[in-house]
C-alpha positions as a LaTeX table, in Angstrom:
\begin{tabular}{lrrr}
\hline
Residue & $x$ (\AA) & $y$ (\AA) & $z$ (\AA) \\
\hline
Unk1 & 35.72 & 15.87 & 3.63 \\
Unk2 & 32.31 & 16.44 & 2.02 \\
Unk3 & 30.76 & 13.76 & $-0.21$ \\
Unk4 & 31.22 & 15.96 & $-3.28$ \\
Unk5 & 34.93 & 16.24 & $-2.60$ \\
Unk6 & 35.46 & 12.51 & $-2.10$ \\
Unk7 & 37.62 & 11.02 & $-4.87$ \\
Unk8 & 35.71 & 7.76 & $-4.49$ \\
Unk9 & 32.33 & 9.25 & $-5.44$ \\
Unk10 & 31.09 & 9.07 & $-9.01$ \\
Unk11 & 29.88 & 12.33 & $-10.53$ \\
Unk12 & 26.51 & 10.81 & $-11.46$ \\
Unk13 & 25.04 & 8.03 & $-9.34$ \\
Unk14 & 22.73 & 5.40 & $-10.87$ \\
Unk15 & 18.99 & 5.77 & $-10.46$ \\
Unk16 & 17.30 & 3.26 & $-8.12$ \\
Unk17 & 15.50 & 2.06 & $-11.27$ \\
Unk18 & 18.34 & $-0.43$ & $-11.66$ \\
Unk19 & 16.76 & $-2.46$ & $-14.48$ \\
Unk20 & 15.57 & 0.61 & $-16.44$ \\
Unk21 & 11.89 & $-0.29$ & $-16.21$ \\
Unk22 & 11.03 & 3.34 & $-16.87$ \\
Unk23 & 12.62 & 2.99 & $-20.31$ \\
Unk24 & 9.75 & 0.68 & $-21.26$ \\
Unk25 & 7.36 & 3.62 & $-21.01$ \\
Unk26 & 6.64 & 6.02 & $-23.83$ \\
Unk27 & 8.06 & 9.53 & $-23.66$ \\
Unk28 & 4.82 & 11.07 & $-22.36$ \\
Unk29 & 4.51 & 8.54 & $-19.53$ \\
Unk30 & 8.19 & 8.97 & $-18.62$ \\
Unk31 & 7.67 & 12.71 & $-18.32$ \\
Unk32 & 4.58 & 12.27 & $-16.18$ \\
Unk33 & 6.40 & 9.81 & $-13.95$ \\
Unk34 & 9.34 & 12.21 & $-13.65$ \\
Unk35 & 7.05 & 15.06 & $-12.56$ \\
Unk36 & 5.31 & 12.84 & $-9.98$ \\
Unk37 & 8.65 & 11.56 & $-8.69$ \\
Unk38 & 10.09 & 15.06 & $-8.33$ \\
Unk39 & 7.09 & 16.21 & $-6.32$ \\
Unk40 & 7.14 & 13.16 & $-4.07$ \\
Unk41 & 10.86 & 13.48 & $-3.37$ \\
Unk42 & 10.79 & 17.23 & $-2.78$ \\
Unk43 & 7.41 & 17.71 & $-1.08$ \\
Unk44 & 6.56 & 14.39 & 0.58 \\
Unk45 & 9.60 & 12.27 & 1.49 \\
Unk46 & 11.06 & 14.45 & 4.23 \\
Unk47 & 7.86 & 16.29 & 5.13 \\
Unk48 & 6.07 & 13.04 & 5.97 \\
Unk49 & 8.41 & 12.24 & 8.86 \\
Unk50 & 6.74 & 14.58 & 11.35 \\
Unk51 & 3.26 & 13.39 & 10.40 \\
Unk52 & 4.54 & 9.83 & 10.89 \\
Unk53 & 6.04 & 10.70 & 14.29 \\
Unk54 & 2.74 & 12.23 & 15.43 \\
Unk55 & 0.59 & 9.39 & 14.01 \\
Unk56 & $-1.49$ & 11.95 & 12.13 \\
Unk57 & $-3.09$ & 11.84 & 8.70 \\
Unk58 & $-1.10$ & 14.15 & 6.41 \\
Unk59 & $-4.16$ & 15.91 & 5.00 \\
Unk60 & $-2.13$ & 18.94 & 3.93 \\
Unk61 & $-0.26$ & 16.78 & 1.41 \\
Unk62 & $-3.39$ & 15.39 & $-0.29$ \\
Unk63 & $-4.48$ & 18.33 & $-2.51$ \\
Unk64 & $-1.20$ & 18.40 & $-4.43$ \\
Unk65 & $-1.32$ & 14.62 & $-4.81$ \\
Unk66 & $-4.84$ & 14.97 & $-6.24$ \\
Unk67 & $-3.56$ & 17.60 & $-8.69$ \\
Unk68 & $-1.06$ & 15.00 & $-9.93$ \\
Unk69 & $-3.94$ & 12.61 & $-10.62$ \\
Unk70 & $-3.05$ & 10.20 & $-7.83$ \\
Unk71 & $-6.67$ & 9.81 & $-6.75$ \\
Unk72 & $-7.69$ & 8.54 & $-10.16$ \\
Unk73 & $-4.78$ & 6.47 & $-11.46$ \\
Unk74 & $-6.91$ & 3.86 & $-13.22$ \\
Unk75 & $-8.40$ & 6.50 & $-15.53$ \\
Unk76 & $-5.10$ & 8.30 & $-16.10$ \\
Unk77 & $-4.85$ & 6.80 & $-19.57$ \\
Unk78 & $-1.51$ & 5.33 & $-18.59$ \\
Unk79 & $-0.32$ & 1.79 & $-19.04$ \\
Unk80 & $-0.44$ & $-0.69$ & $-16.17$ \\
Unk81 & 3.34 & $-0.48$ & $-15.91$ \\
Unk82 & 3.12 & 3.31 & $-15.59$ \\
Unk83 & 0.53 & 3.02 & $-12.82$ \\
Unk84 & 2.64 & 0.44 & $-10.98$ \\
Unk85 & 5.78 & 2.54 & $-11.24$ \\
Unk86 & 3.80 & 5.47 & $-9.82$ \\
Unk87 & 2.78 & 3.28 & $-6.89$ \\
Unk88 & 6.45 & 2.38 & $-6.38$ \\
Unk89 & 7.45 & 6.04 & $-6.36$ \\
Unk90 & 4.78 & 6.88 & $-3.79$ \\
Unk91 & 6.11 & 4.07 & $-1.60$ \\
Unk92 & 9.67 & 5.30 & $-2.14$ \\
Unk93 & 8.60 & 8.65 & $-0.68$ \\
Unk94 & 6.35 & 7.33 & 2.12 \\
Unk95 & 4.81 & 3.91 & 2.66 \\
Unk96 & 1.88 & 5.24 & 4.71 \\
Unk97 & 0.71 & 7.49 & 1.89 \\
Unk98 & 1.38 & 4.65 & $-0.52$ \\
Unk99 & $-0.98$ & 2.47 & 1.51 \\
Unk100 & $-3.58$ & 5.24 & 1.55 \\
Unk101 & $-3.41$ & 5.91 & $-2.20$ \\
Unk102 & $-3.04$ & 2.27 & $-3.18$ \\
Unk103 & $-6.07$ & 1.12 & $-1.20$ \\
Unk104 & $-7.93$ & 4.20 & $-2.46$ \\
Unk105 & $-7.25$ & 3.35 & $-6.10$ \\
Unk106 & $-7.33$ & $-0.45$ & $-5.95$ \\
Unk107 & $-10.03$ & $-1.16$ & $-3.38$ \\
Unk108 & $-12.24$ & 1.95 & $-3.06$ \\
Unk109 & $-12.41$ & 3.54 & $-6.49$ \\
Unk110 & $-11.73$ & 0.15 & $-8.07$ \\
Unk111 & $-14.63$ & $-1.54$ & $-6.24$ \\
Unk112 & $-17.09$ & 1.21 & $-7.11$ \\
Unk113 & $-15.99$ & 1.28 & $-10.75$ \\
Unk114 & $-16.26$ & $-2.49$ & $-11.09$ \\
Unk115 & $-19.31$ & $-3.32$ & $-8.98$ \\
Unk116 & $-21.21$ & $-0.13$ & $-8.12$ \\
Unk117 & $-24.50$ & 1.07 & $-9.58$ \\
Unk118 & $-24.56$ & 4.15 & $-11.75$ \\
Unk119 & $-26.12$ & 6.11 & $-8.90$ \\
Unk120 & $-23.42$ & 4.97 & $-6.47$ \\
Unk121 & $-20.73$ & 5.95 & $-8.95$ \\
Unk122 & $-22.23$ & 9.38 & $-9.55$ \\
Unk123 & $-22.64$ & 9.97 & $-5.81$ \\
Unk124 & $-19.16$ & 8.99 & $-4.67$ \\
Unk125 & $-16.59$ & 8.82 & $-7.45$ \\
Unk126 & $-16.18$ & 12.56 & $-8.24$ \\
Unk127 & $-15.17$ & 13.44 & $-4.68$ \\
Unk128 & $-13.07$ & 10.33 & $-4.22$ \\
Unk129 & $-11.09$ & 10.83 & $-7.41$ \\
Unk130 & $-10.17$ & 14.36 & $-6.34$ \\
Unk131 & $-9.29$ & 13.16 & $-2.80$ \\
Unk132 & $-11.89$ & 15.57 & $-1.43$ \\
Unk133 & $-13.54$ & 12.49 & 0.02 \\
Unk134 & $-11.93$ & 9.36 & 1.39 \\
Unk135 & $-13.08$ & 5.78 & 1.59 \\
Unk136 & $-12.56$ & 2.79 & 3.88 \\
Unk137 & $-12.53$ & $-0.87$ & 2.76 \\
Unk138 & $-14.17$ & $-2.78$ & 5.61 \\
Unk139 & $-13.41$ & $-6.47$ & 5.37 \\
Unk140 & $-11.14$ & $-7.69$ & 8.21 \\
Unk141 & $-12.73$ & $-8.38$ & 11.60 \\
Unk142 & $-11.42$ & $-8.68$ & 15.17 \\
Unk143 & $-11.73$ & $-12.47$ & 15.12 \\
Unk144 & $-11.30$ & $-13.07$ & 11.39 \\
Unk145 & $-8.31$ & $-12.00$ & 9.33 \\
Unk146 & $-6.68$ & $-14.77$ & 7.31 \\
Unk147 & $-9.89$ & $-16.85$ & 7.50 \\
Unk148 & $-12.20$ & $-14.01$ & 6.55 \\
Unk149 & $-13.72$ & $-15.74$ & 3.52 \\
Unk150 & $-15.21$ & $-18.50$ & 5.65 \\
Unk151 & $-15.42$ & $-16.76$ & 8.99 \\
Unk152 & $-16.82$ & $-13.31$ & 8.25 \\
Unk153 & $-19.34$ & $-12.59$ & 11.00 \\
Unk154 & $-20.75$ & $-9.13$ & 10.19 \\
Unk155 & $-24.38$ & $-9.57$ & 9.14 \\
Unk156 & $-26.72$ & $-7.84$ & 6.72 \\
Unk157 & $-30.43$ & $-8.48$ & 7.15 \\
Unk158 & $-33.02$ & $-7.41$ & 4.58 \\
Unk159 & $-36.30$ & $-5.97$ & 5.82 \\
Unk160 & $-39.11$ & $-3.95$ & 4.33 \\
Unk161 & $-37.16$ & $-0.71$ & 4.54 \\
Unk162 & $-33.76$ & $-1.86$ & 3.31 \\
Unk163 & $-30.81$ & $-3.46$ & 5.10 \\
Unk164 & $-29.70$ & $-3.64$ & 8.73 \\
Unk165 & $-25.98$ & $-4.21$ & 9.40 \\
Unk166 & $-24.44$ & $-5.47$ & 12.63 \\
Unk167 & $-20.88$ & $-6.45$ & 13.41 \\
Unk168 & $-17.30$ & $-5.37$ & 14.03 \\
Unk169 & $-14.39$ & $-4.58$ & 11.73 \\
Unk170 & $-10.71$ & $-4.14$ & 12.62 \\
Unk171 & $-7.58$ & $-2.66$ & 11.03 \\
Unk172 & $-9.69$ & $-0.59$ & 8.67 \\
Unk173 & $-7.60$ & 2.04 & 6.93 \\
Unk174 & $-9.05$ & 5.56 & 7.21 \\
Unk175 & $-11.98$ & 4.19 & 9.17 \\
Unk176 & $-12.10$ & 7.24 & 11.46 \\
Unk177 & $-11.92$ & 9.84 & 8.69 \\
Unk178 & $-13.62$ & 8.18 & 5.71 \\
Unk179 & $-16.74$ & 9.63 & 4.12 \\
Unk180 & $-17.64$ & 6.29 & 2.54 \\
Unk181 & $-17.23$ & 2.80 & 3.98 \\
Unk182 & $-17.44$ & $-0.23$ & 1.70 \\
Unk183 & $-18.64$ & $-2.82$ & 4.20 \\
Unk184 & $-18.53$ & $-6.56$ & 3.48 \\
Unk185 & $-21.26$ & $-8.40$ & 5.38 \\
Unk186 & $-22.93$ & $-11.82$ & 5.31 \\
Unk187 & $-26.54$ & $-11.80$ & 4.10 \\
Unk188 & $-28.54$ & $-13.66$ & 6.73 \\
Unk189 & $-30.99$ & $-14.85$ & 4.05 \\
Unk190 & $-28.60$ & $-16.69$ & 1.71 \\
Unk191 & $-25.29$ & $-16.72$ & 3.70 \\
Unk192 & $-23.48$ & $-14.93$ & 0.84 \\
Unk193 & $-20.93$ & $-12.20$ & 1.57 \\
Unk194 & $-21.94$ & $-8.93$ & $-0.08$ \\
Unk195 & $-20.64$ & $-5.36$ & $-0.22$ \\
Unk196 & $-22.57$ & $-2.26$ & 0.90 \\
Unk197 & $-21.88$ & 1.45 & 0.37 \\
Unk198 & $-22.18$ & 3.11 & 3.78 \\
Unk199 & $-22.27$ & 6.85 & 4.43 \\
Unk200 & $-20.20$ & 7.03 & 7.62 \\
Unk201 & $-22.32$ & 9.89 & 8.99 \\
Unk202 & $-25.23$ & 7.48 & 9.47 \\
Unk203 & $-26.28$ & 6.45 & 13.00 \\
Unk204 & $-24.93$ & 3.04 & 13.87 \\
Unk205 & $-21.46$ & 3.56 & 12.40 \\
Unk206 & $-18.74$ & 4.16 & 15.03 \\
Unk207 & $-14.99$ & 4.13 & 14.47 \\
Unk208 & $-12.14$ & 4.28 & 16.98 \\
Unk209 & $-8.55$ & 4.96 & 15.97 \\
Unk210 & $-6.03$ & 2.20 & 16.68 \\
Unk211 & $-3.21$ & 3.93 & 18.56 \\
Unk212 & 0.51 & 3.23 & 19.01 \\
Unk213 & 1.23 & 1.38 & 15.77 \\
Unk214 & 4.89 & 0.74 & 14.98 \\
Unk215 & 4.39 & 1.21 & 11.23 \\
Unk216 & 2.21 & 2.99 & 8.65 \\
Unk217 & 1.59 & 5.59 & 11.31 \\
Unk218 & 0.18 & 8.19 & 8.90 \\
Unk219 & $-2.51$ & 5.76 & 7.77 \\
Unk220 & $-5.35$ & 5.99 & 10.29 \\
Unk221 & $-6.45$ & 2.42 & 11.05 \\
Unk222 & $-9.61$ & 1.86 & 13.05 \\
Unk223 & $-11.86$ & $-0.50$ & 14.93 \\
Unk224 & $-15.40$ & $-0.13$ & 13.60 \\
Unk225 & $-18.66$ & $-1.06$ & 15.29 \\
Unk226 & $-21.83$ & $-1.41$ & 13.23 \\
Unk227 & $-24.89$ & $-1.38$ & 15.49 \\
Unk228 & $-28.31$ & $-1.72$ & 13.86 \\
Unk229 & $-26.98$ & 0.39 & 10.98 \\
Unk230 & $-29.91$ & 1.02 & 8.64 \\
Unk231 & $-29.26$ & 1.33 & 4.90 \\
Unk232 & $-31.58$ & 1.81 & 1.95 \\
Unk233 & $-32.15$ & $-1.16$ & $-0.34$ \\
Unk234 & $-29.92$ & 0.33 & $-3.02$ \\
Unk235 & $-26.88$ & 0.47 & $-0.69$ \\
Unk236 & $-25.91$ & $-3.00$ & $-1.94$ \\
Unk237 & $-23.30$ & $-2.86$ & $-4.71$ \\
Unk238 & $-25.07$ & $-4.85$ & $-7.45$ \\
Unk239 & $-21.88$ & $-6.38$ & $-8.82$ \\
Unk240 & $-20.59$ & $-7.47$ & $-5.40$ \\
Unk241 & $-23.26$ & $-9.92$ & $-4.38$ \\
Unk242 & $-20.80$ & $-12.68$ & $-3.38$ \\
Unk243 & $-17.28$ & $-12.95$ & $-2.00$ \\
Unk244 & $-16.03$ & $-13.95$ & $-5.45$ \\
Unk245 & $-16.06$ & $-10.24$ & $-6.29$ \\
Unk246 & $-13.65$ & $-9.54$ & $-3.43$ \\
Unk247 & $-11.28$ & $-12.31$ & $-4.52$ \\
Unk248 & $-10.49$ & $-10.59$ & $-7.80$ \\
Unk249 & $-9.87$ & $-7.29$ & $-6.05$ \\
Unk250 & $-7.62$ & $-8.89$ & $-3.43$ \\
Unk251 & $-5.59$ & $-10.67$ & $-6.09$ \\
Unk252 & $-4.68$ & $-7.42$ & $-7.82$ \\
Unk253 & $-4.21$ & $-5.71$ & $-4.47$ \\
Unk254 & $-1.61$ & $-8.29$ & $-3.43$ \\
Unk255 & 0.29 & $-7.62$ & $-6.63$ \\
Unk256 & 0.16 & $-3.89$ & $-5.83$ \\
Unk257 & 1.81 & $-4.57$ & $-2.45$ \\
Unk258 & 4.69 & $-6.11$ & $-4.40$ \\
Unk259 & 5.19 & $-2.73$ & $-6.03$ \\
Unk260 & 5.05 & $-1.09$ & $-2.60$ \\
Unk261 & 7.96 & $-3.33$ & $-1.66$ \\
Unk262 & 9.86 & $-2.23$ & $-4.77$ \\
Unk263 & 9.39 & 1.42 & $-3.81$ \\
Unk264 & 10.40 & 0.71 & $-0.21$ \\
Unk265 & 13.60 & $-0.93$ & $-1.44$ \\
Unk266 & 14.35 & 2.05 & $-3.66$ \\
Unk267 & 14.01 & 4.21 & $-0.55$ \\
Unk268 & 16.35 & 1.89 & 1.36 \\
Unk269 & 18.95 & 2.17 & $-1.39$ \\
Unk270 & 18.58 & 5.98 & $-1.41$ \\
Unk271 & 19.04 & 6.18 & 2.35 \\
Unk272 & 21.95 & 3.78 & 2.86 \\
Unk273 & 23.88 & 5.01 & $-0.17$ \\
Unk274 & 23.50 & 8.70 & 0.70 \\
Unk275 & 24.42 & 8.06 & 4.33 \\
Unk276 & 27.45 & 5.97 & 3.38 \\
Unk277 & 28.74 & 8.77 & 1.14 \\
Unk278 & 28.15 & 11.54 & 3.68 \\
Unk279 & 29.16 & 9.88 & 6.94 \\
Unk280 & 32.90 & 10.12 & 7.69 \\
Unk281 & 34.54 & 7.62 & 10.05 \\
Unk282 & 38.29 & 7.10 & 10.54 \\
Unk283 & 38.78 & 9.97 & 8.11 \\
Unk284 & 36.98 & 8.20 & 5.26 \\
Unk285 & 33.40 & 7.96 & 3.98 \\
Unk286 & 31.58 & 4.82 & 5.13 \\
Unk287 & 31.11 & 4.00 & 1.44 \\
Unk288 & 34.83 & 3.17 & 1.24 \\
Unk289 & 34.53 & 0.27 & 3.71 \\
Unk290 & 33.97 & $-3.20$ & 2.29 \\
Unk291 & 31.33 & $-4.21$ & 4.85 \\
Unk292 & 29.20 & $-1.20$ & 3.94 \\
Unk293 & 29.70 & $-1.76$ & 0.22 \\
Unk294 & 28.49 & $-5.34$ & 0.73 \\
Unk295 & 25.28 & $-4.04$ & 2.31 \\
Unk296 & 24.71 & $-1.61$ & $-0.56$ \\
Unk297 & 25.29 & $-4.35$ & $-3.13$ \\
Unk298 & 22.89 & $-6.77$ & $-1.41$ \\
Unk299 & 20.22 & $-4.07$ & $-1.07$ \\
Unk300 & 20.60 & $-3.40$ & $-4.80$ \\
Unk301 & 20.38 & $-7.11$ & $-5.59$ \\
Unk302 & 17.14 & $-7.52$ & $-3.62$ \\
Unk303 & 15.73 & $-4.44$ & $-5.33$ \\
Unk304 & 16.67 & $-5.69$ & $-8.80$ \\
Unk305 & 15.17 & $-9.13$ & $-8.11$ \\
Unk306 & 11.93 & $-7.60$ & $-6.85$ \\
Unk307 & 11.73 & $-5.12$ & $-9.75$ \\
Unk308 & 12.25 & $-7.80$ & $-12.38$ \\
Unk309 & 9.67 & $-10.07$ & $-10.77$ \\
Unk310 & 7.07 & $-7.31$ & $-10.53$ \\
Unk311 & 7.67 & $-6.23$ & $-14.13$ \\
Unk312 & 6.85 & $-9.78$ & $-15.25$ \\
Unk313 & 3.80 & $-9.86$ & $-12.96$ \\
Unk314 & 2.61 & $-6.72$ & $-14.74$ \\
Unk315 & 2.97 & $-8.44$ & $-18.10$ \\
Unk316 & 0.91 & $-11.37$ & $-16.78$ \\
Unk317 & $-1.74$ & $-8.91$ & $-15.56$ \\
Unk318 & $-1.80$ & $-7.22$ & $-18.95$ \\
Unk319 & $-2.59$ & $-10.63$ & $-20.48$ \\
Unk320 & $-5.39$ & $-11.06$ & $-17.90$ \\
Unk321 & $-3.73$ & $-14.26$ & $-16.69$ \\
Unk322 & $-2.75$ & $-13.39$ & $-13.12$ \\
Unk323 & $-3.54$ & $-16.22$ & $-10.69$ \\
Unk324 & $-3.83$ & $-15.85$ & $-6.93$ \\
Unk325 & $-0.72$ & $-18.03$ & $-6.54$ \\
Unk326 & 1.32 & $-15.58$ & $-8.63$ \\
Unk327 & 0.00 & $-12.57$ & $-6.72$ \\
Unk328 & 0.75 & $-14.27$ & $-3.40$ \\
Unk329 & 4.24 & $-15.25$ & $-4.57$ \\
Unk330 & 5.00 & $-11.70$ & $-5.69$ \\
Unk331 & 3.71 & $-10.09$ & $-2.50$ \\
Unk332 & 5.40 & $-12.51$ & $-0.11$ \\
Unk333 & 8.74 & $-12.53$ & $-1.93$ \\
Unk334 & 9.05 & $-8.80$ & $-2.52$ \\
Unk335 & 8.14 & $-7.92$ & 1.08 \\
Unk336 & 10.53 & $-10.57$ & 2.42 \\
Unk337 & 13.39 & $-9.09$ & 0.41 \\
Unk338 & 12.42 & $-5.58$ & 1.50 \\
Unk339 & 12.49 & $-6.69$ & 5.11 \\
Unk340 & 15.96 & $-8.19$ & 4.71 \\
Unk341 & 17.29 & $-5.04$ & 3.05 \\
Unk342 & 15.82 & $-2.76$ & 5.70 \\
Unk343 & 17.50 & $-4.75$ & 8.46 \\
Unk344 & 20.90 & $-4.63$ & 6.77 \\
Unk345 & 20.64 & $-0.92$ & 5.97 \\
Unk346 & 19.48 & $-0.07$ & 9.49 \\
Unk347 & 22.57 & $-1.79$ & 10.86 \\
Unk348 & 24.81 & 0.08 & 8.41 \\
Unk349 & 23.57 & 3.40 & 9.82 \\
Unk350 & 24.58 & 2.39 & 13.33 \\
Unk351 & 22.96 & 4.35 & 16.14 \\
Unk352 & 21.60 & 6.96 & 13.74 \\
Unk353 & 19.57 & 4.20 & 12.12 \\
Unk354 & 17.37 & 4.17 & 15.20 \\
Unk355 & 16.14 & 7.74 & 14.59 \\
Unk356 & 13.12 & 8.31 & 12.37 \\
Unk357 & 14.47 & 11.45 & 10.72 \\
Unk358 & 17.33 & 9.48 & 9.18 \\
Unk359 & 14.66 & 7.56 & 7.31 \\
Unk360 & 15.63 & 3.93 & 7.66 \\
Unk361 & 13.89 & 3.29 & 11.01 \\
Unk362 & 10.66 & 4.68 & 9.53 \\
Unk363 & 10.93 & 2.57 & 6.38 \\
Unk364 & 11.89 & $-0.51$ & 8.38 \\
Unk365 & 8.84 & $-0.17$ & 10.65 \\
Unk366 & 6.52 & 0.46 & 7.71 \\
Unk367 & 7.78 & $-2.66$ & 5.92 \\
Unk368 & 6.68 & $-4.71$ & 8.92 \\
Unk369 & 3.13 & $-3.62$ & 8.10 \\
Unk370 & 3.21 & $-4.43$ & 4.38 \\
Unk371 & 4.87 & $-7.77$ & 5.22 \\
Unk372 & 1.69 & $-8.55$ & 7.20 \\
Unk373 & $-1.28$ & $-6.97$ & 5.45 \\
Unk374 & $-3.04$ & $-8.12$ & 2.27 \\
Unk375 & $-2.47$ & $-11.66$ & 3.48 \\
Unk376 & 0.37 & $-12.22$ & 5.93 \\
Unk377 & 3.71 & $-13.53$ & 4.67 \\
Unk378 & 3.02 & $-17.06$ & 5.88 \\
Unk379 & $-0.56$ & $-17.21$ & 4.60 \\
Unk380 & 0.61 & $-16.12$ & 1.14 \\
Unk381 & 3.37 & $-18.73$ & 1.30 \\
Unk382 & 0.74 & $-21.41$ & 2.00 \\
Unk383 & $-1.31$ & $-20.20$ & $-0.98$ \\
Unk384 & 1.76 & $-20.63$ & $-3.19$ \\
Unk385 & 2.59 & $-24.08$ & $-1.82$ \\
Unk386 & $-1.02$ & $-25.24$ & $-2.17$ \\
Unk387 & $-0.99$ & $-24.27$ & $-5.84$ \\
Unk388 & 2.34 & $-26.03$ & $-6.43$ \\
Unk389 & 1.52 & $-29.27$ & $-4.60$ \\
Unk390 & $-2.25$ & $-29.58$ & $-4.81$ \\
Unk391 & $-2.30$ & $-30.08$ & $-1.03$ \\
Unk392 & $-3.86$ & $-27.49$ & 1.26 \\
Unk393 & $-2.43$ & $-26.71$ & 4.69 \\
Unk394 & $-5.55$ & $-24.75$ & 5.61 \\
Unk395 & $-8.04$ & $-26.42$ & 7.94 \\
Unk396 & $-11.56$ & $-26.12$ & 6.59 \\
\hline
\end{tabular}
């Protein structure tokens, strides 16, 4: 019996936008979101699987994404909710490309727009916004991840000719393919952490791809070595002359990961519901069995909880009142719920759930990455608890 012939199947299934967040958009934004969603579902969702399997950057998919304005979301004229729902739809189609485009918009274009000089903006932003050029945000180091604010070891030394950078970076997205690297380094003169615009073709910049990742396999992460890398004096981003600049960026970036988790959960609901309707066992669709229905209902509940939370976070952002505690709470909670849903849905697909082309194994592996990056789950939990109790668990 085909799914269409099943008497148990409704003629029109609900959208994964379970709380109708899209209805809060104006008609023009709804139409734009619909067009983006249709492209992502028809031209990215299934096509990304082979790129993911090969651990290759899906360059062929980028021009069409640029045509949709996904390299320049902040200047799209859309509301913050529209931009966040776009991020969710990218994640629904593929979390690797969501990571690429989210970091691109939030941390590359966003950093240059907020803290770059006019010359830096004119040099880099046109190519970046059209995705003809790519950027890398170089903060994390081999020995410093969660403690990066106090432990950052990469140095920047001023001399008569400009700056000299030395150090190592790790887990840097697009580090091997980026045209521009935004490198955070500690000024040896005043001990402040500052940001530098680095042309990756310069001598002294070397990047090595990190192989064999279990998740976000399309995103090319890298180890980077900076060896006596010489920069002109104007390579320093004038607005990013202390780590305080990075804190604001990371706060908004953590909230963005919450929207990634919403999109991932929409994908999980798509996958488990479609499979349950199409897969026949004991002469009946899996969707007719109570255990499978329970999984679908719990996946939907986690999705609805995450969506409602992130919608309120967006309202707080619109009021310019978002605190790091709220961003950490949103990121840690939404990714935790996504992880739970992925595990349940993977089990519901049985042995087929182990195969990447059925979708759920790919999503499940990718969620492991977003559960860890932008502050690991446990570090974000400690940030929340510190804010609520006034007691820090971090050792200074």
